[in-house]
Coordinates of C-alpha atoms in Angstrom, one line a residue:
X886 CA 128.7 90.3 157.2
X887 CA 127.6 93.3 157.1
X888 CA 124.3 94.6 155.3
X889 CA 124.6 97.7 152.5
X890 CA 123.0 100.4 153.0
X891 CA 120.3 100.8 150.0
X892 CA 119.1 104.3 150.9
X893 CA 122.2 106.9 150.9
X894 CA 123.0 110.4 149.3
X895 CA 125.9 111.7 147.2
X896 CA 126.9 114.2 149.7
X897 CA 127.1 111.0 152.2
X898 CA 129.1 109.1 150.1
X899 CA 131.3 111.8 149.7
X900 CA 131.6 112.8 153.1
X901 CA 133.1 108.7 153.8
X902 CA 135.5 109.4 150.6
X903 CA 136.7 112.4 152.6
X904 CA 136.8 111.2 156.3
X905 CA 138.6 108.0 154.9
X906 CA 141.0 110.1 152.5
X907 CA 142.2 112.3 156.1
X908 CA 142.6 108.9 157.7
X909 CA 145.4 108.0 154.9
X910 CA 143.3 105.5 153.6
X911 CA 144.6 105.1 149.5
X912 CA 141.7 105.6 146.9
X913 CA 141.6 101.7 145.8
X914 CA 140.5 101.0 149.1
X915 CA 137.8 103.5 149.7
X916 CA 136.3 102.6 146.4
X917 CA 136.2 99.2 147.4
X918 CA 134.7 99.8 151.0
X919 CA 132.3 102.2 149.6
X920 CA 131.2 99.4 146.9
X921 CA 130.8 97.2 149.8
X922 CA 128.9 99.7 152.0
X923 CA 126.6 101.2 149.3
X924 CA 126.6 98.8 146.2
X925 CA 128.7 99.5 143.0
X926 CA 126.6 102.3 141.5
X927 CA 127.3 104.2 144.6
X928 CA 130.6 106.1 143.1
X929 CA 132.8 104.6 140.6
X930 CA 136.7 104.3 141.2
X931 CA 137.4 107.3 138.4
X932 CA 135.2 109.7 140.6
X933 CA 136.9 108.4 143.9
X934 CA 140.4 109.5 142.8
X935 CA 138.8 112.5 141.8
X936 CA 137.3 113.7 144.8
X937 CA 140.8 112.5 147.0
X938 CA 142.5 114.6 144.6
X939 CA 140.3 117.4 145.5
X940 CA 140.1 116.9 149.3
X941 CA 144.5 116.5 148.9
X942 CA 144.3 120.5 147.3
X943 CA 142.5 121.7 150.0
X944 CA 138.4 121.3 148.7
X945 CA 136.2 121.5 151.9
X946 CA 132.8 121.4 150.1
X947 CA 130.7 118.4 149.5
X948 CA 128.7 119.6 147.2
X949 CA 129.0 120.4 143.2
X950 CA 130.9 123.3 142.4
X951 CA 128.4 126.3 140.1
X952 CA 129.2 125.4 136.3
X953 CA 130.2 127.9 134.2
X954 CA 128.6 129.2 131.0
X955 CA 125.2 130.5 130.3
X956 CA 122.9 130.1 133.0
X957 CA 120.6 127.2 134.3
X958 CA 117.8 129.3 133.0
X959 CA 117.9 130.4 129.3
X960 CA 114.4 131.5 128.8
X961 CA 115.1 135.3 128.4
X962 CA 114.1 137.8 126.1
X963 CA 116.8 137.2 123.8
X964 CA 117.0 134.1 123.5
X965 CA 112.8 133.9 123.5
X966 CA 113.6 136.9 120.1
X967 CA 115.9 134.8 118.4
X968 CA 113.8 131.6 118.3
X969 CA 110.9 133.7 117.2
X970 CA 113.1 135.0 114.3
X971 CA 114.6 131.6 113.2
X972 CA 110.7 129.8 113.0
X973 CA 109.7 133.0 110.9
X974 CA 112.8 132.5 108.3
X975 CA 112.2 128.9 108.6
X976 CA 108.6 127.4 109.2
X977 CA 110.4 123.6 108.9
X978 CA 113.0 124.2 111.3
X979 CA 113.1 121.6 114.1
X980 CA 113.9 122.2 117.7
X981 CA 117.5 120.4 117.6
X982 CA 118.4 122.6 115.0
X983 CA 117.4 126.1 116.8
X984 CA 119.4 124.5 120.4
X985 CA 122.0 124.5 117.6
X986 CA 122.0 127.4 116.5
X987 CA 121.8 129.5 119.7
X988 CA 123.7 127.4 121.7
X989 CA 121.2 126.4 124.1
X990 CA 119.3 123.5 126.1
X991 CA 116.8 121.8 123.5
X992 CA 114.8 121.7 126.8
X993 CA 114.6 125.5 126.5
X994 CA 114.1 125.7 123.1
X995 CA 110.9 123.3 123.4
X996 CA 109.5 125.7 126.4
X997 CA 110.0 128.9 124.4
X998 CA 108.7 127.7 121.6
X999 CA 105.3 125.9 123.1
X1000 CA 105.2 127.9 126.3
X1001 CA 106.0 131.3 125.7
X1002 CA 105.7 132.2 121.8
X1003 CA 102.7 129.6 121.5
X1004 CA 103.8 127.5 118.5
X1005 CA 102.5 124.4 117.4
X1006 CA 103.5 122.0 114.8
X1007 CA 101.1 121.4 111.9
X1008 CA 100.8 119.3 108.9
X1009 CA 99.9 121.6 105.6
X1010 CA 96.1 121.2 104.7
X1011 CA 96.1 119.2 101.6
X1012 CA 93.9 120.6 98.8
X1013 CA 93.5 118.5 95.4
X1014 CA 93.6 121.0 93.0
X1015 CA 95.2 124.2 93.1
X1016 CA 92.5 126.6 92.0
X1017 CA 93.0 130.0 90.6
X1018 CA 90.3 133.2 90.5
X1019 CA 89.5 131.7 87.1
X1020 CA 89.0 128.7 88.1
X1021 CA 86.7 129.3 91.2
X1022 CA 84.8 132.1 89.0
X1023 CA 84.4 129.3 86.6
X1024 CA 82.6 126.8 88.9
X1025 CA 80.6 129.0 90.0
X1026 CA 79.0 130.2 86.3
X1027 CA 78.8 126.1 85.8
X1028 CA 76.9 125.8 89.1
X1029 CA 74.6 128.8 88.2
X1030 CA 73.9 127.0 84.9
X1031 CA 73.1 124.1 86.5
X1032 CA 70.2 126.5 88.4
X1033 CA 69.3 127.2 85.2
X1034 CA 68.7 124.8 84.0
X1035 CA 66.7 122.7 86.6
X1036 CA 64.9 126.0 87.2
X1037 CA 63.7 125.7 83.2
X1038 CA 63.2 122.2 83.4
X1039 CA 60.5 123.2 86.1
X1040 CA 58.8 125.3 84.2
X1041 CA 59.6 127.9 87.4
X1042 CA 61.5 131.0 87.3
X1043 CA 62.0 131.0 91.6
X1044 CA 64.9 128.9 92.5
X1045 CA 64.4 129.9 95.9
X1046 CA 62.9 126.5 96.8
X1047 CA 66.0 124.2 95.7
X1048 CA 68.0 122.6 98.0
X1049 CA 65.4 123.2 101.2
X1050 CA 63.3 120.1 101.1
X1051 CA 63.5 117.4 104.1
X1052 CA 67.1 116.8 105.2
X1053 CA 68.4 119.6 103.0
X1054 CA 67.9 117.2 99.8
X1055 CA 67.8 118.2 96.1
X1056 CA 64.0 118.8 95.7
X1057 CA 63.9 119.3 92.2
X1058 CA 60.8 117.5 90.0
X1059 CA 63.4 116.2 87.5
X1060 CA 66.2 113.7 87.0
X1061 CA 68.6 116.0 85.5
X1062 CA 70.7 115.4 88.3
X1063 CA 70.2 111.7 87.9
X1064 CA 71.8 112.2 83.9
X1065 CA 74.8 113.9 85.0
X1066 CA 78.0 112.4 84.2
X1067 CA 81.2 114.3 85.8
X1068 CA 84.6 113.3 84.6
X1069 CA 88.1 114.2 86.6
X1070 CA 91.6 112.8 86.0
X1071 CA 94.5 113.4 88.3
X1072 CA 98.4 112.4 88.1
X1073 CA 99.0 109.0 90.5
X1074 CA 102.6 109.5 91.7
X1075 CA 104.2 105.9 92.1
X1076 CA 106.7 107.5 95.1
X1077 CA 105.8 110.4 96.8
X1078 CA 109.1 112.0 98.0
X1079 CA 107.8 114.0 101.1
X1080 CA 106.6 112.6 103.6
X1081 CA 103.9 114.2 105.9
X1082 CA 105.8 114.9 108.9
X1083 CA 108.7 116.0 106.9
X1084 CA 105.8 118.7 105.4
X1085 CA 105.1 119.9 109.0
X1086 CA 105.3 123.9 110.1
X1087 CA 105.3 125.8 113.3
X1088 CA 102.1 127.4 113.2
X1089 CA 101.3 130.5 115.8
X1090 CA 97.3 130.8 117.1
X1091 CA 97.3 134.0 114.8
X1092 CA 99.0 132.5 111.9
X1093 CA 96.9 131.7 108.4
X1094 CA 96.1 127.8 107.8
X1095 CA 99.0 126.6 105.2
X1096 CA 97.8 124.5 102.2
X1097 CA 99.8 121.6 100.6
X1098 CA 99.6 121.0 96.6
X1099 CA 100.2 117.8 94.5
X1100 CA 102.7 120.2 92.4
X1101 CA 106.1 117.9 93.8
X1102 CA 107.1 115.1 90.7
X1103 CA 108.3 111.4 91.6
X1104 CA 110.5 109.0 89.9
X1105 CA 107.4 107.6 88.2
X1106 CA 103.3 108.6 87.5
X1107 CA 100.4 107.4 85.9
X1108 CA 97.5 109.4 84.5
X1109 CA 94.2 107.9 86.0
X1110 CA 91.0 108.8 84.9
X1111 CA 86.9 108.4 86.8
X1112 CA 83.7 108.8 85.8
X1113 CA 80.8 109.1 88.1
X1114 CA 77.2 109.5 88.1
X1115 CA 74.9 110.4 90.9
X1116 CA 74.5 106.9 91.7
X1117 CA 78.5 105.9 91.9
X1118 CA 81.6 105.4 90.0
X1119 CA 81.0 104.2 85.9
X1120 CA 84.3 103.9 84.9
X1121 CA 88.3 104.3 86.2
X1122 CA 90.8 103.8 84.0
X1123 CA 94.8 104.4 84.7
X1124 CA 96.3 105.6 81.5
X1125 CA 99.6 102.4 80.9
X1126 CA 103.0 104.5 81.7
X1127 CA 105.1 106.6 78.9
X1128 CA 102.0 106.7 77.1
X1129 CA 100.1 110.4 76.7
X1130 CA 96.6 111.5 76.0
X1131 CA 95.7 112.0 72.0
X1132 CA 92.6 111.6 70.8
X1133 CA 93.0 108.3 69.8
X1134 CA 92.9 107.1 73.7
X1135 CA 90.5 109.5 74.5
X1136 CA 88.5 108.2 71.8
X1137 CA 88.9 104.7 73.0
X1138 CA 88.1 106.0 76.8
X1139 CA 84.4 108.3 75.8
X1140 CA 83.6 104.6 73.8
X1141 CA 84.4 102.7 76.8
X1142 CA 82.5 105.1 79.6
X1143 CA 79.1 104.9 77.2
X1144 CA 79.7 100.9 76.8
X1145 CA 79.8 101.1 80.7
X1146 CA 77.0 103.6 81.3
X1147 CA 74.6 101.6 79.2
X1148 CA 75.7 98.3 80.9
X1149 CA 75.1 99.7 84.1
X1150 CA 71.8 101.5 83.3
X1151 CA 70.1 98.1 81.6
X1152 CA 71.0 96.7 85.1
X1153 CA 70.0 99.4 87.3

């Protein structure tokens, strides 16, 4: 019996098809004494009749004929412009979309895109509140009061000192700090309908850092509520669904936070 050959090239197997085919040898045949010679995944029996058909009008070569269309290589100038222009229009646009598009190797697309233009895909920087000039001028008059404050407090007109003691601590000789009770509440979105990859942009070394805002609504939200002191969180509280803020809750929630702060300062 004799032993297949395991090591063997296409332009070898085609070469038997061919000497075989001149010999008058029918196609069944030589697809079964090529499946015997070089193992089944050598050349199927489709591809066999092919190439006898080929060698019968006359093909001499062996190897694979130059396909037509664009080129092998697509990475040009134009094609390297029009993927620049589609990314612009559309930061979202996915790589399988631009091949689409211009009609051209997703393999391409990817090198223009990381290679050549210098892209890279990022998630939008989430920020929890989207502030306005009014709002940021408005922190900073609150934070300045607070200065003020400590800096009276003191009995010392120079704040120059505060904030510079060991470790970059709060060195002030009071516990206002210590008394302060900050408040925030937020919308809690029960389904969130974009998902973090789907929020993803091409992003070029020289372009700005994009920010993401909670401003997208679900099918459902709750209103949730904290209060913290310097020492931790007092109170949370998640507003019960359809209901919305009157005084009457807001009552019940200032009556609940002092309940809470005085439990937890008899304890501390």
């Amino acid at each position: 019996m004799a032993t297949p050959i395991k090591e063997w090239s296409k332009l070898e197997v085609r070469a038997v098809v061919r000497f075989l085919f001149s010999k008058g040898t029918k196609p069944s045949e030589i697809h079964k004494q090529i499946a015997e010679t070089y193992g089944e995944g050598a050349m199927s029996r489709s591809r066999v009749y092919q190439w006898c058909i080929w060698f019968g009008e006359g093909r001499t070569s062996l190897g694979d004929e130059p396909k037509s269309g664009r080129p092998k290589t697509s990475t040009n100038e134009e094609n390297t412009t029009g993927v620049d222009e589609l990314i612009r229009c559309d930061r979202r646009m996915k790589i399988r979309e631009i091949a689409l598009k211009l009609e051209i190797p997703k393999s391409t697309v990817h090198e223009i895109v990381h290679d050549t233009l210098g892209y890279r895909k990022v998630s939008a920087r989430w920020a929890p509140k989207m502030l306005t000039e009014d709002h940021m001028l408005q922190r900073v008059e609150i934070s300045q009061r607070l200065l003020q404050r400590c800096q009276q407090d003191n009995g010392d007109e120079d704040t120059t000192h505060i904030g510079v003691g060991p470790g970059g601590d709060f060195q002030a000789n009071n516990n206002l700090f210590d008394n302060l009770i900050t408040g925030d509440e937020t919308w809690v979105h029960l389904i969130t309908p974009e998902t973090k990859p789907d929020s993803m942009t091409w992003k070029h070394p020289s372009s700005p850092v994009t920010k993401k805002f909670k401003v997208q609504r679900s099918a459902a939200k709750v209103m949730a509520t904290v209060f913290w002191d310097a020492k931790g969180v007092i109170l949370f509280d998640i507003l019960p669904q359809g209901q919305c803020i009157n005084a009457a809750n807001t009552a019940a929630l200032l009556t609940a936070l002092k309940k809470q702060f005085v439990a937890k300062d008899l304890g501390s």
